[in-house]
Every structure is written in C-alpha cells, then in structure tokens.
mmCIF file of C-alpha atoms in Angstrom:
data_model
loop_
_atom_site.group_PDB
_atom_site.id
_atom_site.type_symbol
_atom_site.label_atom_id
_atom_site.label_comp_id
_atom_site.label_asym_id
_atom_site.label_seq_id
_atom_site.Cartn_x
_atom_site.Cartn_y
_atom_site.Cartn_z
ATOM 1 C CA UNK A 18 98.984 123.084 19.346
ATOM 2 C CA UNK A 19 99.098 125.363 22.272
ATOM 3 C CA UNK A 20 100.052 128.699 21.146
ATOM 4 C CA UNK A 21 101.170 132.155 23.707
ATOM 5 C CA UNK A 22 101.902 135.467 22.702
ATOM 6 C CA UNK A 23 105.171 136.199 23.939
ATOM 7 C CA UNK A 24 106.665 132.583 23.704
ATOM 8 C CA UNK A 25 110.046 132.812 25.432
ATOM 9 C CA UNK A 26 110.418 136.068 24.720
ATOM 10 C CA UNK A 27 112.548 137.717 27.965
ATOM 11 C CA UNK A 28 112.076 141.288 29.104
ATOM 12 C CA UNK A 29 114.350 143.783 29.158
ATOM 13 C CA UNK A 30 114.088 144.790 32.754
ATOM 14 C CA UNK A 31 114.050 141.159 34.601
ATOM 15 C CA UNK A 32 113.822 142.105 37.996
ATOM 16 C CA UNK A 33 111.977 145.795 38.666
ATOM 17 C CA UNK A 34 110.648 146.608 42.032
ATOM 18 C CA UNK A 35 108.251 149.502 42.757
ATOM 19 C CA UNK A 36 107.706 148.416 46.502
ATOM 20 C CA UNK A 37 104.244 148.676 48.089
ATOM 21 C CA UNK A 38 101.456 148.615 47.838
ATOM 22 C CA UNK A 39 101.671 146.166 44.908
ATOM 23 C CA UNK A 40 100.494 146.611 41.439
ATOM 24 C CA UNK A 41 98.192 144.476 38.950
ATOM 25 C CA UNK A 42 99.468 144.040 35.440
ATOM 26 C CA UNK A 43 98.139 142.925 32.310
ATOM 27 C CA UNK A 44 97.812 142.424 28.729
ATOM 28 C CA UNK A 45 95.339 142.803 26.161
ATOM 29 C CA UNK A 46 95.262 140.526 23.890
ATOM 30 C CA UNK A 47 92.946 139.831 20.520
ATOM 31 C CA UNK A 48 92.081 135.842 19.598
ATOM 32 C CA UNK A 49 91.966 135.741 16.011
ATOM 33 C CA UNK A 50 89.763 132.012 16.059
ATOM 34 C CA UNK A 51 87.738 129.843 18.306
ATOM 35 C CA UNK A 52 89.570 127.909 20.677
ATOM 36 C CA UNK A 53 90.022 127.415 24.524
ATOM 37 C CA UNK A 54 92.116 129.372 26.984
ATOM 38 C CA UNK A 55 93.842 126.664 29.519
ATOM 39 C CA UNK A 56 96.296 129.015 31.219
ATOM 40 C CA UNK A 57 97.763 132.097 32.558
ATOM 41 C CA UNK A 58 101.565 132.299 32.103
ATOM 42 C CA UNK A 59 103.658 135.429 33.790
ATOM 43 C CA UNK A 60 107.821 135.284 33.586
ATOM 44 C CA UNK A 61 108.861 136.028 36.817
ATOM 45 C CA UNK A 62 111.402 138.091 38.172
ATOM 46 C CA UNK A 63 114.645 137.224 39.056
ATOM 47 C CA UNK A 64 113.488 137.592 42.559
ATOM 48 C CA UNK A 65 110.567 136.375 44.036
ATOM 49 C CA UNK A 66 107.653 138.961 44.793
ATOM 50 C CA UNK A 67 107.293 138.951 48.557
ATOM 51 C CA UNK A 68 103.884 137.466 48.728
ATOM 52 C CA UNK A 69 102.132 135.128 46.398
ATOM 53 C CA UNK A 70 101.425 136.213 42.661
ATOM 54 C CA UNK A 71 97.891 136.431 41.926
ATOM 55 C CA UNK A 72 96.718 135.959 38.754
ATOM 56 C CA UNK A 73 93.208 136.494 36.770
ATOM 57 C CA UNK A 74 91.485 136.487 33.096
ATOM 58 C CA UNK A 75 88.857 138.397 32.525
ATOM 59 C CA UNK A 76 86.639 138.690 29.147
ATOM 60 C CA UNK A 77 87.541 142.550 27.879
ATOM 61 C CA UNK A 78 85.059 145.207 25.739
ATOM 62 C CA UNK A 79 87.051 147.152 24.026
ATOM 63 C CA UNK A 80 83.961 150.000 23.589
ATOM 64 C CA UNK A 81 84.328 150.506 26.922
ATOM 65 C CA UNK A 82 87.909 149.471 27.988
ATOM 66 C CA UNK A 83 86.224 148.046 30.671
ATOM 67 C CA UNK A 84 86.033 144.123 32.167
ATOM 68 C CA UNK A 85 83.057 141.839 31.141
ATOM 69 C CA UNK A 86 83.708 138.879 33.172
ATOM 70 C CA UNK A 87 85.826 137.251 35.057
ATOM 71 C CA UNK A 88 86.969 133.926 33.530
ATOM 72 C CA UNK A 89 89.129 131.920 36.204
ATOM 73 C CA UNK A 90 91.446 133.443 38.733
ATOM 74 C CA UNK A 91 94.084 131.773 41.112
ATOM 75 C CA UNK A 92 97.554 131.724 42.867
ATOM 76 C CA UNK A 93 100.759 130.920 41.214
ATOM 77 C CA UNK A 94 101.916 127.874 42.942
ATOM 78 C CA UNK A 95 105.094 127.353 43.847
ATOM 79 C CA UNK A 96 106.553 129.326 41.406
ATOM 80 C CA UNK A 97 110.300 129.282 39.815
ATOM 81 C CA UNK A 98 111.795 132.667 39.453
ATOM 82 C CA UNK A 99 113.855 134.625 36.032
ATOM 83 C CA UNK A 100 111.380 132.073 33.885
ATOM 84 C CA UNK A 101 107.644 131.752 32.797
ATOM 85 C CA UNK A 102 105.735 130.350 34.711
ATOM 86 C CA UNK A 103 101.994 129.209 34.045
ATOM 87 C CA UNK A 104 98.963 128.422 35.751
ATOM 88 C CA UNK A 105 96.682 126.032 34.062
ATOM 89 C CA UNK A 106 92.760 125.428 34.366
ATOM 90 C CA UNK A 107 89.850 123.894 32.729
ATOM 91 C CA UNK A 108 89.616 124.743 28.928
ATOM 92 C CA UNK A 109 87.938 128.486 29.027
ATOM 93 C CA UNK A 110 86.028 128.465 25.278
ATOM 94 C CA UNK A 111 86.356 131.695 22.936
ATOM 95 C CA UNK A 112 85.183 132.916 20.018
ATOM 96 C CA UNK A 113 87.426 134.153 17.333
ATOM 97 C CA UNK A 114 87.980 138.144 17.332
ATOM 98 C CA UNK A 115 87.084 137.690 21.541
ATOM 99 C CA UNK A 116 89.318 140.211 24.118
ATOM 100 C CA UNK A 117 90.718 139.040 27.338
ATOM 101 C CA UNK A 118 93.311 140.407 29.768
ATOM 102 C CA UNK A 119 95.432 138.239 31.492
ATOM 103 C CA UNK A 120 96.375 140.098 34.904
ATOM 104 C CA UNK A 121 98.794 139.209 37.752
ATOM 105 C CA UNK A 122 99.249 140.986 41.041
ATOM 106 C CA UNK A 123 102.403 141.486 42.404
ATOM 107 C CA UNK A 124 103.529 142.981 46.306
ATOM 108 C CA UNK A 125 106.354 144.614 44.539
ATOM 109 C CA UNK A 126 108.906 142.965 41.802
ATOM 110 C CA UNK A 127 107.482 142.515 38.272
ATOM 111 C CA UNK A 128 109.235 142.982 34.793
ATOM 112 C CA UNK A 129 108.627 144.775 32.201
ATOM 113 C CA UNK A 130 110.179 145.901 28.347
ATOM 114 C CA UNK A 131 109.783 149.658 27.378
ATOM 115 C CA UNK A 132 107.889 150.649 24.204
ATOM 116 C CA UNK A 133 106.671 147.517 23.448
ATOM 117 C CA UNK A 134 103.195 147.614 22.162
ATOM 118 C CA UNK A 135 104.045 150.975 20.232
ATOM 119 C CA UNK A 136 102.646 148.530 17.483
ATOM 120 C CA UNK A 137 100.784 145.202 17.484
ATOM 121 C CA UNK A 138 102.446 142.733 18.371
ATOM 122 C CA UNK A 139 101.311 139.276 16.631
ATOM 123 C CA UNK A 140 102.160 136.109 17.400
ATOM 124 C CA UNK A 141 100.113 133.066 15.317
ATOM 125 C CA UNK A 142 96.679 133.704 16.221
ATOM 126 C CA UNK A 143 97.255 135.825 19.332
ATOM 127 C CA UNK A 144 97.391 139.574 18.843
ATOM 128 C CA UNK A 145 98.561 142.288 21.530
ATOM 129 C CA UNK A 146 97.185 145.500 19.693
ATOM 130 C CA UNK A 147 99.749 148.826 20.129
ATOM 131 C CA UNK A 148 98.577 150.889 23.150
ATOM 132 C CA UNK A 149 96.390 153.184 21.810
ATOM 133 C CA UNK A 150 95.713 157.059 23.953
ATOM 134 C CA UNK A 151 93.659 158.525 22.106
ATOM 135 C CA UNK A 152 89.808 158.069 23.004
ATOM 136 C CA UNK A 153 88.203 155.554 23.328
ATOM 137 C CA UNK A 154 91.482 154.729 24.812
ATOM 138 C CA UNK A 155 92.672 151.182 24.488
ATOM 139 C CA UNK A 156 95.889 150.620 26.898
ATOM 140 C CA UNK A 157 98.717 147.662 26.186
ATOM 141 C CA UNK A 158 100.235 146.674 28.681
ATOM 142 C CA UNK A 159 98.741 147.716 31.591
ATOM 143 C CA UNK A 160 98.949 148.480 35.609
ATOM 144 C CA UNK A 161 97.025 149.994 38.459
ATOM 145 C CA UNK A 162 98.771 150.798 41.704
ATOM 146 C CA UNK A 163 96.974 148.925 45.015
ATOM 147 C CA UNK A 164 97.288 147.056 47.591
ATOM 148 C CA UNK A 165 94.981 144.617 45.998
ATOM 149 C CA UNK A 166 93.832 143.782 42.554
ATOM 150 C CA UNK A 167 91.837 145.597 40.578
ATOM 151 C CA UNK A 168 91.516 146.049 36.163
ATOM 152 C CA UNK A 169 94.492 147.743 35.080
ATOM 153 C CA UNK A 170 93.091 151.195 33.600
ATOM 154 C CA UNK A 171 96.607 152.397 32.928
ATOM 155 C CA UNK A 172 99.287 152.084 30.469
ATOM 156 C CA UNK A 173 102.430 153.543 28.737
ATOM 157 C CA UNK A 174 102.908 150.353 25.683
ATOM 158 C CA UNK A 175 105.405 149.056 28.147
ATOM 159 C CA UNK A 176 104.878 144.746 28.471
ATOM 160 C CA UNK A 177 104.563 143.283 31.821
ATOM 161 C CA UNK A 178 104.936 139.961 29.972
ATOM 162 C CA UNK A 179 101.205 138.911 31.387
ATOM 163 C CA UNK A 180 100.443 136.159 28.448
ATOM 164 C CA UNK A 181 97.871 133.317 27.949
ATOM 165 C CA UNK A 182 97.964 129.774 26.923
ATOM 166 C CA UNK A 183 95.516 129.377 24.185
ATOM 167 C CA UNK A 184 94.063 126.603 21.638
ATOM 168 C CA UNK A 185 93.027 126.904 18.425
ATOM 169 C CA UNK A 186 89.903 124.730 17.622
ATOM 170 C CA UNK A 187 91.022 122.009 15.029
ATOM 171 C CA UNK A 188 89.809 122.757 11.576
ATOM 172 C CA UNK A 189 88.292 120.135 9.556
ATOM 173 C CA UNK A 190 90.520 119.814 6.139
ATOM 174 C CA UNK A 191 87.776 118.747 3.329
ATOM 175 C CA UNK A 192 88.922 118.450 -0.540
ATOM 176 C CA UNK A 193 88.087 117.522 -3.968
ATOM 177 C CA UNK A 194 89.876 114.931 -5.681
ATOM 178 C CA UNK A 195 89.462 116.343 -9.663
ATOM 179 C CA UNK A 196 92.381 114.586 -11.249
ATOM 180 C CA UNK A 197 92.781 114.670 -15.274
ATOM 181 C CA UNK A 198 95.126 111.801 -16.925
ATOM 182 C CA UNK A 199 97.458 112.588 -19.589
ATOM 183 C CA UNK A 200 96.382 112.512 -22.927
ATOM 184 C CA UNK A 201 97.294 109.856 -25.351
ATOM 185 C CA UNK A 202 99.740 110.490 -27.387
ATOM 186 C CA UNK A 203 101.184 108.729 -30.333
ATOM 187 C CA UNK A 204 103.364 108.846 -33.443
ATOM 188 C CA UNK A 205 102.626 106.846 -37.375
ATOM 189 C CA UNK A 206 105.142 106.839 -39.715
ATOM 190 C CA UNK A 207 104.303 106.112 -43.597
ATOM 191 C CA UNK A 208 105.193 107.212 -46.841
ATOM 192 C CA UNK A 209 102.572 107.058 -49.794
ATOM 193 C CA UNK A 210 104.014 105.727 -53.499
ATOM 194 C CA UNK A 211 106.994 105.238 -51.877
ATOM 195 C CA UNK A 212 107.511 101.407 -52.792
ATOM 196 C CA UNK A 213 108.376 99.950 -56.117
ATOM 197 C CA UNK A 214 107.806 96.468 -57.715
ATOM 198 C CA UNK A 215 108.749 94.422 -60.447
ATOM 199 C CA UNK A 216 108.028 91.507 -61.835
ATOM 200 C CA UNK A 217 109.696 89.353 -64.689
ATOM 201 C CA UNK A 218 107.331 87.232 -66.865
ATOM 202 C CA UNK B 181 98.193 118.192 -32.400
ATOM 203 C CA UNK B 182 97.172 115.135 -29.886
ATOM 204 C CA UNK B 183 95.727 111.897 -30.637
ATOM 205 C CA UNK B 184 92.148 111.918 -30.093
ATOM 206 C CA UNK B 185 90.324 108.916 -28.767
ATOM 207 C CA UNK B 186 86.936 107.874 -28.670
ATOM 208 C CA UNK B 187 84.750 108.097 -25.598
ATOM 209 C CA UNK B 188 85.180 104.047 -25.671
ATOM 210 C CA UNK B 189 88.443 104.392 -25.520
ATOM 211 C CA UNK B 190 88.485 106.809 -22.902
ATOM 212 C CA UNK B 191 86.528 105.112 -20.507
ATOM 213 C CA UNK B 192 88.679 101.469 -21.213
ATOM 214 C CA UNK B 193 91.600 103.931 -20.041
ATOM 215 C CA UNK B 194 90.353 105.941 -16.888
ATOM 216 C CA UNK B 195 88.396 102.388 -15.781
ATOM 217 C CA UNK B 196 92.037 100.666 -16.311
ATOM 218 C CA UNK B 197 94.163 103.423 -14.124
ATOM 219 C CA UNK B 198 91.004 103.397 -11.556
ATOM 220 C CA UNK B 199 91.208 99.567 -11.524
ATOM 221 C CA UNK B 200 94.835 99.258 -10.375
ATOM 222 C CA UNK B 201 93.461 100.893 -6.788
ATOM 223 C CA UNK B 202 91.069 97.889 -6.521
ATOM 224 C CA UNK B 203 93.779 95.200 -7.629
ATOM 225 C CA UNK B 204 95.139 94.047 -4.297
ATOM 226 C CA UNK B 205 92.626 92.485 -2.055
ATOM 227 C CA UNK B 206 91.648 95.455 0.171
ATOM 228 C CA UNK B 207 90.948 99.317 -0.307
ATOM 229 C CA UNK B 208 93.458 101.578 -1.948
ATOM 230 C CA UNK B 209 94.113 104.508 -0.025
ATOM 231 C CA UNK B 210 95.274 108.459 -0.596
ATOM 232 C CA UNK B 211 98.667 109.589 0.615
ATOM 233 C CA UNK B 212 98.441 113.586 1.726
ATOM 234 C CA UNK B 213 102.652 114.784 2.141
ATOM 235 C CA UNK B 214 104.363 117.923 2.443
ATOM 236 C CA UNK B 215 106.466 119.675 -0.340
ATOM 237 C CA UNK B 216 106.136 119.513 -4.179
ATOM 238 C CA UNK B 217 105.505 115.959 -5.927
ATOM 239 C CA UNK B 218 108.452 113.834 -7.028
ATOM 240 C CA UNK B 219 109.271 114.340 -10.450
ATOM 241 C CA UNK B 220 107.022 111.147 -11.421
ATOM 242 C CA UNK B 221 105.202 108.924 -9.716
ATOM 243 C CA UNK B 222 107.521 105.911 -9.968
ATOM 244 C CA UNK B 223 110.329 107.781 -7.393
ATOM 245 C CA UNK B 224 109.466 106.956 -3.681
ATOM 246 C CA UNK B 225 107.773 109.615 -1.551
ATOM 247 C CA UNK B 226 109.060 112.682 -0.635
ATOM 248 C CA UNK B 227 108.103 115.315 2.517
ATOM 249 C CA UNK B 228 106.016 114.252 5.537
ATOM 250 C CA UNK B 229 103.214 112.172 5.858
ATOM 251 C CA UNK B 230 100.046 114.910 6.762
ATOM 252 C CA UNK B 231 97.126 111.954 6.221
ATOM 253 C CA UNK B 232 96.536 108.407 5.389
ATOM 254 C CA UNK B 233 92.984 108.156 3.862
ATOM 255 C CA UNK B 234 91.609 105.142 3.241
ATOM 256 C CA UNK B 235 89.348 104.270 -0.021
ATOM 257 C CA UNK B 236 86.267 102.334 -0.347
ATOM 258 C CA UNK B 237 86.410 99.359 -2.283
ATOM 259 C CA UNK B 238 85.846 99.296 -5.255
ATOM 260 C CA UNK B 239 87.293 102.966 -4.938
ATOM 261 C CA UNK B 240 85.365 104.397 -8.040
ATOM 262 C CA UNK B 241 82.336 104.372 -10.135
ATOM 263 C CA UNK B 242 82.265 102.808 -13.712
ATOM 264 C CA UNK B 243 83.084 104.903 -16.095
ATOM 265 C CA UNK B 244 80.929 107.195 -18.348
ATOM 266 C CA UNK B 245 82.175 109.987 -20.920
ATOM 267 C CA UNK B 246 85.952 109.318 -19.779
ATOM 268 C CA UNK B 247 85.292 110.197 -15.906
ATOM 269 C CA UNK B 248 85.008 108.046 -13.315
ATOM 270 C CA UNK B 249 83.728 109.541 -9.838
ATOM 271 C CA UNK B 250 85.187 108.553 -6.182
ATOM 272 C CA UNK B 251 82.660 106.511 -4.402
ATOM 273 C CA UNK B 252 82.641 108.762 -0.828
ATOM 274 C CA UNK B 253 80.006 106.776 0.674
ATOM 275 C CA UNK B 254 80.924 105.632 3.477
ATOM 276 C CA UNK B 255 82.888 109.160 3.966
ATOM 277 C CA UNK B 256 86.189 109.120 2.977
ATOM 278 C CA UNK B 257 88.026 110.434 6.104
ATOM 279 C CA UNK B 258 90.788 110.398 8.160
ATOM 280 C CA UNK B 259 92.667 112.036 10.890
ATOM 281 C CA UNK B 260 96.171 114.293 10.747
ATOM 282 C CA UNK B 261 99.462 112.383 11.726
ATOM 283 C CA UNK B 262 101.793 115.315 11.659
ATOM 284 C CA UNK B 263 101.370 118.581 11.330
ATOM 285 C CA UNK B 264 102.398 120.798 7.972
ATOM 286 C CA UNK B 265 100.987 122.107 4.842
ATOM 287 C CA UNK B 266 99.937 119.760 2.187
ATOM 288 C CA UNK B 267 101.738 119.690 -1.100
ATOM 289 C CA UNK B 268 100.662 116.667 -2.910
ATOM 290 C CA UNK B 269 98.569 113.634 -2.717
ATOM 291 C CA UNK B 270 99.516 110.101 -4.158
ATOM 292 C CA UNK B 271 96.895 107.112 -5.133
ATOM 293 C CA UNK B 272 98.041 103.965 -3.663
ATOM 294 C CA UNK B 273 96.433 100.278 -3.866
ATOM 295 C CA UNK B 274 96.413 98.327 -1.016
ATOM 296 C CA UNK B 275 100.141 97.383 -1.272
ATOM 297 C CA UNK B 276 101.254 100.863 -1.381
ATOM 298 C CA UNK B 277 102.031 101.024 -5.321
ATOM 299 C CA UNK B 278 101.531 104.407 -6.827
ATOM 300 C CA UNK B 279 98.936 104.661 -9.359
ATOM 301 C CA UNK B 280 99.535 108.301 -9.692
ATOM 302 C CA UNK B 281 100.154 111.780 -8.054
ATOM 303 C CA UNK B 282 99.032 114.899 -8.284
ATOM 304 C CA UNK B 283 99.350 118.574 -6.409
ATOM 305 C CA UNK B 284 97.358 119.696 -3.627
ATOM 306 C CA UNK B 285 95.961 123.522 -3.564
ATOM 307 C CA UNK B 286 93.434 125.194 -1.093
ATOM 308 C CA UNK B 287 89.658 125.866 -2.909
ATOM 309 C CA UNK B 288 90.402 127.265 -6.222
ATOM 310 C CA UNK B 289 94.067 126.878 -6.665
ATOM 311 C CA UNK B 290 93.750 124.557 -9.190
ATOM 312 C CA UNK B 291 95.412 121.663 -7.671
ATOM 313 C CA UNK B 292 94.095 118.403 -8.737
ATOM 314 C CA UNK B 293 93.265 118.007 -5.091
ATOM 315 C CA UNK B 294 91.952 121.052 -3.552
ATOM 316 C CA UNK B 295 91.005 121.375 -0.048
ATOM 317 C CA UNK B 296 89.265 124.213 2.232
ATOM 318 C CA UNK B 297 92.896 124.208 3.548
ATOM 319 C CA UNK B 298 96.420 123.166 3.211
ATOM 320 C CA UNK B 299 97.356 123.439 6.858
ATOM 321 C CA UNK B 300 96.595 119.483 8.748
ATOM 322 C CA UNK B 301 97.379 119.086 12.058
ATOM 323 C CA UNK B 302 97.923 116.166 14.065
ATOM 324 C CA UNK B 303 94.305 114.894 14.832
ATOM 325 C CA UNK B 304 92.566 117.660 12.592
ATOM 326 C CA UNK B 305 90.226 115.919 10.488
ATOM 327 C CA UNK B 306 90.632 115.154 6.761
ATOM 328 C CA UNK B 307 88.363 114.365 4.300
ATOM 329 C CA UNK B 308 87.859 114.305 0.923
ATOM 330 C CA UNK B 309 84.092 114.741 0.108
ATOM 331 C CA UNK B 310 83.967 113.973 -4.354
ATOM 332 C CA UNK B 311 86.227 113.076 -6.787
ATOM 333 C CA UNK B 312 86.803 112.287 -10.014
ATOM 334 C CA UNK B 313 89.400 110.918 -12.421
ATOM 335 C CA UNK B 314 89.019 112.189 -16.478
ATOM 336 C CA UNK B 315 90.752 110.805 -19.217
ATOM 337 C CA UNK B 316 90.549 113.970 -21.855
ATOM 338 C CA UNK B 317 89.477 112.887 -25.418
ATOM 339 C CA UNK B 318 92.604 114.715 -26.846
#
C-alpha cells in the first residue's frame, strides 16, 4: 500500500510568492523499513509557478547534512494547481532507517505551513524529524534561494509540502498452529448402601 | 477436579477432531479473519477474510501421547486477500464446516496460532510453518 507523509494534508499558506530568482524546497524525511520510492508528490499553489516545477530525490547523510546521491529527477508535467500533484518513476529501492529529500524548484509561487516540523512529524512508516539548529544541524523543511536548483541548506521547521510516494516491502506472515482441545469432562452419580431388598420365603 | 483419560484415549480423541479435516474428499483448509472469535465455533464467521490456507491431505500426523502434528510438507502457504490484523483462525474441511477455532497472537502472545505478525496485507505472504493439536490428559 503506497504510503506519503503528508497525505492530503493542505498548507496553510496555499499560494506564497517570493518572486525571482526561484527557490528549491524540500523535505527530509526518515523510512522506517525497506521498500521502494516510486514518486515525488508537491501540492501546488493556487497559481501556477511561471515556469515548469522541477523536482529531484536525492539519498541524504544526516552526519553531514549533506546530499549522497541523486536518485531520479524530472519535470512536473502538466500539472493541476491548489492540489498534489505527483511525479512517478521506476521503483527507487531503500533500506529501512535510509534519508532522502524530496526537492522541487519553483520560479516563484510555492506553499508553505509555519512551525511545522517544531516536532516529528510521523506518518505510518514515513518520518519528517523536527528541524533541528543546533550542530550538527539537521533542517526540516528546507529552501535555498537561486535561480536554479541546488540542496536546500536552509530552514526555519516551516513545510513546503515536498513529500514522497513510498512502498513498504511486503512482510512474510509465518505462524504456529499450537492448538489444545478441551478437556473431558464428565459427571457419575451413585449412592453406596443406598438400596434395600426383601424377600418373602 | 477433571476427568483424566488415558493416553489411548487421548489420542482416539485428538485423531477423531483431526479426522473431521480429512472427511470430505479434498484438503481442509485454515480460515485467518479479523476481530475476536465467535462465541463458539458453531456461529458463522465473523470480521474479514485476511487468508485462505489450504491443508495437505491427510492434514495431520497420527497421533502419539495425545498430539497430533500438522503435516507442512508441501509448505502450507498462502497469499493475503485483504488487508487487516488477524484475530482468529478457524479449521475447516473441505466443505467449509468448522472443526474448531482458536485466537491468533503475534510470537509469544499465547494465541493458539501465533504468527511473526498480525498485520496481512493483500498479497503478503502467509504461512504457517508447524502445528500441532493436543488433547490434555486432564
């Protein structure tokens, strides 16, 4: 079953614009078991940015807040504004406990919900861990100002609403049947030297 | 204080509950729902069908000191229809009768079916690796 982290979840700021030069945004987020990663999903603003969303996932260390990889990238096609929209691609395998940050980039409009990740934010196996300042510093959600993308560094636990479509690998149920019956039970009745004869001669 | 029963009579009991699986032509099977049991096993089913897994036939092994043992070779195994946590299992012959119920736990919970985990899914493989059935001596 296809899980997200911020299901339908709508932002309190639907249709911000900072104007040029553009800004990336993104979210960390923490798989909690082995599964793929088959899309990107962003809600849009109410308005359409002015040139086509970008969007990326790239594998995150989070001993160096830095990128590791890059793990598919693309362009929002077609895209429907004021809703989520996502951007699917082959089945990216991860480990449970693995990092990624899903990143769009944006000309100008985005959206975005204030004090967000002041705490984790869990949702089934997908966690968005609090923004963290304090060294080594862990940022949730995050942006970078540019004209073209580039990692989001920044962060002030705000969510740009930057989410993933992820997987769990099924889990093989196995059991042990170990089934006792009821016992028997029963119930005699009887009386001892309780009958009397007689007998004429 | 219970009747006891000799190991005789134990095994002519657990071999003649184990023998209803077998008595339609065809392999009795193991019923995995959501929810708590019925309150016996002669009420219909209650909760969702999670699994359907199909027995081999003859489903168990004679009997021997009141227990008779699931035969799981070939594997007894089966994949999720729905998804939801298990709650109990029912023993069915090949017609669907009930020969009996019992609860489902995860490892340890001391259900008389436990598995690694209560949570199927649809497709997520099921499979119950030993078994046994034990008619106590008292």
């Amino acid at each position: 079953m296809a899980e997200t982290l911020f299901g339908a979840t709508v932002p309190t700021t639907t249709n911000a614009s900072d104007g040029a030069p553009g800004l990336t945004l993104g979210t960390r987020i923490v798989i909690a078991v082995a599964g793929t990663i088959t899309g990107v999903r962003w809600r849009f603003p109410d308005t359409l940015p002015a040139s086509p969303v970008q969007w990326f996932l790239v594998s995150y260390d989070p001993a160096t807040d830095a990128p590791i990889g890059s793990l598919a990238s693309g362009t929002f096609a077609a895209p429907t504004p004021g809703v989520y929209n996502t951007a699917s691609f082959a089945p990216v395998a991860v480990a449970a406990a693995a990092e990624v940050v899903a990143e769009i980039w944006t000309v100008d409009r985005y959206v975005a919900t204030g004090t967000f990740f002041t705490v984790d934010y869990v949702n089934g196996n997908l966690t968005g861990p609090a923004d963290d300042s304090v060294a080594p510093i862990h940022r949730n959600g995050r942006f970078r100002s540019g004209a073209v993308p580039a990692f989001p560094t920044q962060g002030n636990n705000s969510s740009y609403f930057v989410d993933i479509v992820f997987e769990a690998d099924a889990v093989a149920v196995t059991g042990v049947l170990a089934g006792t019956l009821p016992h028997l039970t029963g119930e005699f009745e009887g009386c001892a030297g309780c009958g009397t004869a007689s007998f004429d001669w | 204080m219970a009747i006891g029963i000799s190991i005789a009579s134990q095994n002519a009991a657990v071999t003649a509950i184990a023998g209803l699986v077998d008595a339609d032509v065809g392999p009795g099977t193991i019923t995995i729902r959501t929810g708590a049991a019925p309150a016996n096993a002669n009420l219909g089913p209650s909760g969702t069908l999670l699994a359907t897994l199909t027995l081999n036939d003859p489903a168990f092994g004679a009997a021997a000191s009141g227990v008779v043992t699931l035969d799981v070779t070939p594997a007894v195994t089966t994949t999720g229809v729905a998804a939801g946590t298990a709650g109990y299992f029912r023993l069915h012959d090949n017609s669907g009768d009930v020969v009996l119920q019992g609860s489902v736990t995860v490892t340890a919970g001391g259900g008389d079916l436990e598995l690694n985990t209560t949570t199927i899914a649809i497709g997520t493989t099921v499979e119950i690796t030993s078994g046994t059935l034990t008619m106590p001596a008292a």
